[in-house]
mmCIF file with all atom_site columns, C-alpha atoms in Angstrom:
data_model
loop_
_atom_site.group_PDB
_atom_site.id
_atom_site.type_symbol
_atom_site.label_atom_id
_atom_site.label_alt_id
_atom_site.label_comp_id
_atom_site.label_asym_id
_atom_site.label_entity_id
_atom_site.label_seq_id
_atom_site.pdbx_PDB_ins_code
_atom_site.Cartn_x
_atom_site.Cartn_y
_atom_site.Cartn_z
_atom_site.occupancy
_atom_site.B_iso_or_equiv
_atom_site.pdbx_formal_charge
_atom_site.auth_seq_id
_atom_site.auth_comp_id
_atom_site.auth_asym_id
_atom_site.auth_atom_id
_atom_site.pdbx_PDB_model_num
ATOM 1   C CA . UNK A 1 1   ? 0.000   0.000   0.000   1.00 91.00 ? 837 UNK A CA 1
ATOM 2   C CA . UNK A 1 2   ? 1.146   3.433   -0.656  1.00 96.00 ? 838 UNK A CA 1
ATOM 3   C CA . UNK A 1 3   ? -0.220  6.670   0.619   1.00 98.00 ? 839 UNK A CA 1
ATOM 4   C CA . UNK A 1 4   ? -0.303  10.413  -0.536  1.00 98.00 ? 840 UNK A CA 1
ATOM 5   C CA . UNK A 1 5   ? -0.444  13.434  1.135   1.00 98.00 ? 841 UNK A CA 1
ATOM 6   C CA . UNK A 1 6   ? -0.588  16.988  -0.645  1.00 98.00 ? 842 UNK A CA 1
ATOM 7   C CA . UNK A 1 7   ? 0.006   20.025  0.407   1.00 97.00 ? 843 UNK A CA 1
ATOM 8   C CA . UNK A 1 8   ? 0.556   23.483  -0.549  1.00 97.00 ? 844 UNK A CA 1
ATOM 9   C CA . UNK A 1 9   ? -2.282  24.597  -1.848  1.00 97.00 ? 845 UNK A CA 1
ATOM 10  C CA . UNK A 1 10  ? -3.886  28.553  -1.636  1.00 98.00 ? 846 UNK A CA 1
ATOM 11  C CA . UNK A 1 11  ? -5.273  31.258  -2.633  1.00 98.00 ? 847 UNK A CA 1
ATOM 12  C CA . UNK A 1 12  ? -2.991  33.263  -4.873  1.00 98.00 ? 848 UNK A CA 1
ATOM 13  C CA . UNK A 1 13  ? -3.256  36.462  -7.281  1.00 98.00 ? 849 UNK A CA 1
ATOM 14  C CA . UNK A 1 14  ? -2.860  35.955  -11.311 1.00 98.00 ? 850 UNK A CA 1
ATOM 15  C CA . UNK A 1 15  ? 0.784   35.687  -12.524 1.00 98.00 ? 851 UNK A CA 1
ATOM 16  C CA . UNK A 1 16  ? 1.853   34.508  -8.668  1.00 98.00 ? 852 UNK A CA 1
ATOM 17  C CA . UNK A 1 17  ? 3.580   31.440  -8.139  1.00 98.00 ? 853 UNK A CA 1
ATOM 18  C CA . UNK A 1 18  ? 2.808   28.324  -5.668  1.00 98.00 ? 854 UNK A CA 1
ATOM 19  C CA . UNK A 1 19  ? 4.598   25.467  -5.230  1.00 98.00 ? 855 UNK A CA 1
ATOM 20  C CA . UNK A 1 20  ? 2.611   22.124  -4.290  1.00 98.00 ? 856 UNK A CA 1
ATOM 21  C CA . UNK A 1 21  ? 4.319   19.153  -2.119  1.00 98.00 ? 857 UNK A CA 1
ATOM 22  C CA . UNK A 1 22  ? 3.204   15.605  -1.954  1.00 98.00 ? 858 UNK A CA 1
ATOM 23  C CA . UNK A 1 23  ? 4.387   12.938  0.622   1.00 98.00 ? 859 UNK A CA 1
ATOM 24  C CA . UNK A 1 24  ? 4.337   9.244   0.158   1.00 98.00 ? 860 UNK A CA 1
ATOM 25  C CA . UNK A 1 25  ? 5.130   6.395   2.343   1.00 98.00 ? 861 UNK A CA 1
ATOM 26  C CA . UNK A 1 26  ? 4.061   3.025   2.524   1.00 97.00 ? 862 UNK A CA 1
ATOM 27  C CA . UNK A 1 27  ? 5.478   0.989   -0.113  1.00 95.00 ? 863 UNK A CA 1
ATOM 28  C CA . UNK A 1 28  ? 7.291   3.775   -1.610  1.00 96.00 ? 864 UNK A CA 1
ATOM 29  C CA . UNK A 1 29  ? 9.851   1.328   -3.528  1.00 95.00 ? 865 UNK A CA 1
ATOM 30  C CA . UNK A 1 30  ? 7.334   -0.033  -5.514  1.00 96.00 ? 866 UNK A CA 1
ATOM 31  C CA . UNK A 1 31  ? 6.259   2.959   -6.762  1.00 97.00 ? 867 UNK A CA 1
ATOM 32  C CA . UNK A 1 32  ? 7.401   4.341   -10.713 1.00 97.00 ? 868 UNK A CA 1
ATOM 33  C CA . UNK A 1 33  ? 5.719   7.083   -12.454 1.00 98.00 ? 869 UNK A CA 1
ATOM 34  C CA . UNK A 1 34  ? 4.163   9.750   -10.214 1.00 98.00 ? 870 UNK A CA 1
ATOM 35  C CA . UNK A 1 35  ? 2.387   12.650  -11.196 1.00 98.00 ? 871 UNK A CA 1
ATOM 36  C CA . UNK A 1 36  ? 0.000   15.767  -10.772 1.00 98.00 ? 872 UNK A CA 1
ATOM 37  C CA . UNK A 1 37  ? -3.794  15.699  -11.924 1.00 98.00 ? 873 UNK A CA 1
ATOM 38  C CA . UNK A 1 38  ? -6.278  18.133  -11.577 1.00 98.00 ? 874 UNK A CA 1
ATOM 39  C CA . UNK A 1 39  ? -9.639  18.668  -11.094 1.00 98.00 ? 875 UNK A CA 1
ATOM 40  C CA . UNK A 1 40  ? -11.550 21.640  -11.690 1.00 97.00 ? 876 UNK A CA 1
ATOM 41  C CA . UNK A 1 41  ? -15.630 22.546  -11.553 1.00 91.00 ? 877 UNK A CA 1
ATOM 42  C CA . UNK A 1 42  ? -17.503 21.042  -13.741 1.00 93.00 ? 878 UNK A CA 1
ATOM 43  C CA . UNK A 1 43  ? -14.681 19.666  -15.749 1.00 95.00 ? 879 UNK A CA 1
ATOM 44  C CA . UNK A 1 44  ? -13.223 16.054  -15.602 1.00 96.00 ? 880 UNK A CA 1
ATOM 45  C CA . UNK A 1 45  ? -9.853  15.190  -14.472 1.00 97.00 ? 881 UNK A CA 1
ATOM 46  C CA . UNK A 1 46  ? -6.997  16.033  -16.318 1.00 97.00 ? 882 UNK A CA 1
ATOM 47  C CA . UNK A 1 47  ? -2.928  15.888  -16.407 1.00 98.00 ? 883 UNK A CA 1
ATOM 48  C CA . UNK A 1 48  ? -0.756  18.471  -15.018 1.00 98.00 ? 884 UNK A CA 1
ATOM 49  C CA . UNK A 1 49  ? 2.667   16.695  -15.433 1.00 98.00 ? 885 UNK A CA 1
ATOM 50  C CA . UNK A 1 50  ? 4.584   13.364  -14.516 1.00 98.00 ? 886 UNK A CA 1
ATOM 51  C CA . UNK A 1 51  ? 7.453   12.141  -13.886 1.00 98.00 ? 887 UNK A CA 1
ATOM 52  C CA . UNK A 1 52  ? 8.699   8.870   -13.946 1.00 98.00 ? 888 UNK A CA 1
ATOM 53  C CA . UNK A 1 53  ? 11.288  7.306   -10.985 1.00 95.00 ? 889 UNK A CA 1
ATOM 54  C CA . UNK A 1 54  ? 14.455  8.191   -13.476 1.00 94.00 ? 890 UNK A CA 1
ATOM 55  C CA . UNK A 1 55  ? 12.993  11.800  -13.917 1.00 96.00 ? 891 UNK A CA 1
ATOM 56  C CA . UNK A 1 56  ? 11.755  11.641  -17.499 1.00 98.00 ? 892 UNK A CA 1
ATOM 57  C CA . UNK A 1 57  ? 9.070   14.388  -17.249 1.00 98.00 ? 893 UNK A CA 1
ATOM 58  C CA . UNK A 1 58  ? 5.867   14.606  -19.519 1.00 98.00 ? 894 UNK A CA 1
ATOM 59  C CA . UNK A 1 59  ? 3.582   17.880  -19.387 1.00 98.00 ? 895 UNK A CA 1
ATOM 60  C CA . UNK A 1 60  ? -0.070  19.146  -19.842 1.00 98.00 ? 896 UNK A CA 1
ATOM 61  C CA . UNK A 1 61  ? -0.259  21.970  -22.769 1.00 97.00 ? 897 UNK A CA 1
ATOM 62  C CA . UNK A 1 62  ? -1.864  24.102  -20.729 1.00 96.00 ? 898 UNK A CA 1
ATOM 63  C CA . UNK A 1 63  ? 0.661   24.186  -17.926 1.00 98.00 ? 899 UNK A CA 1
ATOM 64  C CA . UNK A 1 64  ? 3.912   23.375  -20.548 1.00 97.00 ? 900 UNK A CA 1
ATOM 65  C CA . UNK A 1 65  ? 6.418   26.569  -19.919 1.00 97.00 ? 901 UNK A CA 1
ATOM 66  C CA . UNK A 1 66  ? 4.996   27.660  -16.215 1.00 98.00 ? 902 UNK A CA 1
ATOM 67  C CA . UNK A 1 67  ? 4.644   24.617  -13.835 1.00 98.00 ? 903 UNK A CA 1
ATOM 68  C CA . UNK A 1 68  ? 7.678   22.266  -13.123 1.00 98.00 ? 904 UNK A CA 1
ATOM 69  C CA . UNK A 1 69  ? 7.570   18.947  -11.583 1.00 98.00 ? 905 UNK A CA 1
ATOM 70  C CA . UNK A 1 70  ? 10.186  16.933  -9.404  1.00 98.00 ? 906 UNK A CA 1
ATOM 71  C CA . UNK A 1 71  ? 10.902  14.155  -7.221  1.00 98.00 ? 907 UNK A CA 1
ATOM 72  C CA . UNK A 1 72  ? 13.518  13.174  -4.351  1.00 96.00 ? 908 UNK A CA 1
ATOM 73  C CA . UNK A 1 73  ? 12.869  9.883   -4.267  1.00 93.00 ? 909 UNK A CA 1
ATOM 74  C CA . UNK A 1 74  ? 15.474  9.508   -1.133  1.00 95.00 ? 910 UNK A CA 1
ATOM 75  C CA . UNK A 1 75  ? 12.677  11.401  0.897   1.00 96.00 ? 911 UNK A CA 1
ATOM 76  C CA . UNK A 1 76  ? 9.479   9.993   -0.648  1.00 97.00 ? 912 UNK A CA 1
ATOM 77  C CA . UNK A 1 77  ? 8.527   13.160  -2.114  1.00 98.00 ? 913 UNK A CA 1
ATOM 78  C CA . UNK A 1 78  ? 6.977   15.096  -5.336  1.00 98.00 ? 914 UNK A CA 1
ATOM 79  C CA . UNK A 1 79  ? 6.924   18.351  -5.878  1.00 98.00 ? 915 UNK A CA 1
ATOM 80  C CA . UNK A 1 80  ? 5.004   20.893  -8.150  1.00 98.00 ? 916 UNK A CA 1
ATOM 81  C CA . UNK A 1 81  ? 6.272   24.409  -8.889  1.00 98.00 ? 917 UNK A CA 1
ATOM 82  C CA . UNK A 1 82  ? 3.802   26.821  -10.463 1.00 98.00 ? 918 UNK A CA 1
ATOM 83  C CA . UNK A 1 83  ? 4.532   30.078  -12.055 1.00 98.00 ? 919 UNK A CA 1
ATOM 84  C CA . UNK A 1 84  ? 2.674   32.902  -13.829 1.00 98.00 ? 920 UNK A CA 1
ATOM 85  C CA . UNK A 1 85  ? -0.652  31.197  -12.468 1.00 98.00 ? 921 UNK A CA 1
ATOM 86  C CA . UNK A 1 86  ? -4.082  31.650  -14.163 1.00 98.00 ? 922 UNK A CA 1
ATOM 87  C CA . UNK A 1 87  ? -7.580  31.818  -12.986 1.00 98.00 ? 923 UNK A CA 1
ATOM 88  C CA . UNK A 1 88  ? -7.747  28.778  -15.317 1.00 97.00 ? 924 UNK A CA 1
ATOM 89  C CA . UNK A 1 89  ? -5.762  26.855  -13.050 1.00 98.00 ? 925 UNK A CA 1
ATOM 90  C CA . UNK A 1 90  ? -7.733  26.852  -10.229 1.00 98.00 ? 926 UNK A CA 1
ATOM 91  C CA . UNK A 1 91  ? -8.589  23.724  -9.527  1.00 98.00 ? 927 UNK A CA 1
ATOM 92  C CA . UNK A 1 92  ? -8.210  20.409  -6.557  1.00 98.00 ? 928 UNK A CA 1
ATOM 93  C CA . UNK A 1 93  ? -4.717  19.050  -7.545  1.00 98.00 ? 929 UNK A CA 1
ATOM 94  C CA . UNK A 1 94  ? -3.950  15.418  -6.857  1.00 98.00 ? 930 UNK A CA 1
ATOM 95  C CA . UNK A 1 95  ? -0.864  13.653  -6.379  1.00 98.00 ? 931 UNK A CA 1
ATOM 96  C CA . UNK A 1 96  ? -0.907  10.251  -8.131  1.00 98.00 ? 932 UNK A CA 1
ATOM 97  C CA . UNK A 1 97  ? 1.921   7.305   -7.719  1.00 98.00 ? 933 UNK A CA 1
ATOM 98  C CA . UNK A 1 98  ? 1.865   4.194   -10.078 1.00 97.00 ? 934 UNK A CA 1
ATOM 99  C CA . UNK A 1 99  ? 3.241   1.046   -8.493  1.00 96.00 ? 935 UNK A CA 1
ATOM 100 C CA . UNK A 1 100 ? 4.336   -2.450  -9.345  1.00 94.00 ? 936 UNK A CA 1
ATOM 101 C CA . UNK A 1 101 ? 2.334   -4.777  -7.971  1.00 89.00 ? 937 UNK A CA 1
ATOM 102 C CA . UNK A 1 102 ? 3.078   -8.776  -8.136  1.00 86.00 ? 938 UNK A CA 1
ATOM 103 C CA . UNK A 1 103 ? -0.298  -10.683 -9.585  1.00 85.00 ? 939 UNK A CA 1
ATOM 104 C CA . UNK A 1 104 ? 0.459   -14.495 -9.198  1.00 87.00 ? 940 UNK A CA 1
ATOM 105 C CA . UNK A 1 105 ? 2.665   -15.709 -12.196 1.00 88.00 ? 941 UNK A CA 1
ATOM 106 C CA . UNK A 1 106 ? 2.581   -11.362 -13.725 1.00 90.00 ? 942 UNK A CA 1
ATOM 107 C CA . UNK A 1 107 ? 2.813   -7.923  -12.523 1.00 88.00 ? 943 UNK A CA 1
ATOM 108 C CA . UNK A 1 108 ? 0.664   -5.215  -13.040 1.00 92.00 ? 944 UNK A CA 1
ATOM 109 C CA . UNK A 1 109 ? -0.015  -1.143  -12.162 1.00 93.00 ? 945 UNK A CA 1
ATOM 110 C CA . UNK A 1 110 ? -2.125  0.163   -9.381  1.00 95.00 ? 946 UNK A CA 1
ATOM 111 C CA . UNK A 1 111 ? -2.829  3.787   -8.869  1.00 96.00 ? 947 UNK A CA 1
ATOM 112 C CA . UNK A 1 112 ? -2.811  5.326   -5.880  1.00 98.00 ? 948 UNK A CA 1
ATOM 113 C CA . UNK A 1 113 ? -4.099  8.825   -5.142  1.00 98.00 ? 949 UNK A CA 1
ATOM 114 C CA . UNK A 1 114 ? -3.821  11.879  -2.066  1.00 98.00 ? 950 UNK A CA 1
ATOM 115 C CA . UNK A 1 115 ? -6.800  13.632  -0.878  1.00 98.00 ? 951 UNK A CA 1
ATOM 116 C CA . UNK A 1 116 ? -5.817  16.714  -2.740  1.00 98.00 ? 952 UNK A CA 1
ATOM 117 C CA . UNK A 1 117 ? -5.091  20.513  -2.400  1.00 98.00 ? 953 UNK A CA 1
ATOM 118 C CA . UNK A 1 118 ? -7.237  23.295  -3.387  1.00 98.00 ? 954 UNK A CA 1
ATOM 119 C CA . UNK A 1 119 ? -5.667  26.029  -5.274  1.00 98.00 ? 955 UNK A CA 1
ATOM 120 C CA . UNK A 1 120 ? -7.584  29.668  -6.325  1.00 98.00 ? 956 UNK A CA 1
ATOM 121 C CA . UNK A 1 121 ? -6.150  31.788  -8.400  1.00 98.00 ? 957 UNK A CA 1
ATOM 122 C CA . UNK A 1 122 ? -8.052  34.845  -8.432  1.00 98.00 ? 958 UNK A CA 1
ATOM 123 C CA . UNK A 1 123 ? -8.023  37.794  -11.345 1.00 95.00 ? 959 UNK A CA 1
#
């Protein structure tokens, strides 16, 4: 089992910056890609960024250029830097891990998910 914990989230003026923090423990070896989703009203959840245990980093289009993602995976933890924020960003963000998981004779992926973090940017 692995568990997530965000935190970091706030209420912060357009073009301010935030930075976003997620702790894991558990099973934290087992764990691979981890990554940043969001969720914002009435819109479904969608990628922020990942980043995968060797640091290969994929981005959303929409957050390409101003948010920056990171791991330390000595200390079990993920971390999201935002700049020049939008009121389009506002938004629950979630801290996802993907682990290997033994399955009899295979392997396969299970996602594991934090509570999430509100953050408001306001105009």
């Amino acid at each position: 089992q692995v568990y997530l914990v965000e935190s970091g989230g706030g209420l912060v003026q357009a073009g301010g910056s935030l930075r976003l923090s997620c702790a894991a423990s558990g099973n934290t070896p087992s764990i691979t890609t981890m990554g940043w989703y969001r969720e914002a009203p009435g819109k479904q959840r969608e990628l922020v960024a990942t980043i995968s245990k060797r640091g290969a980093t994929n981005y959303g289009d929409s957050v390409k250029g101003r948010f920056t993602i990171s791991r330390d995976n000595a200390k079990n933890t993920l971390t999201l830097q935002m700049n020049g924020l939008k009121p389009e960003d506002t938004a629950v963000y979630y801290c996802n891990a993907e682990a290997n998981i033994p399955r009899g004779s295979d392997w396969g992926e299970r996602d594991y998910w934090g509570q999430g973090t509100q953050v408001t940017v306001s105009p």
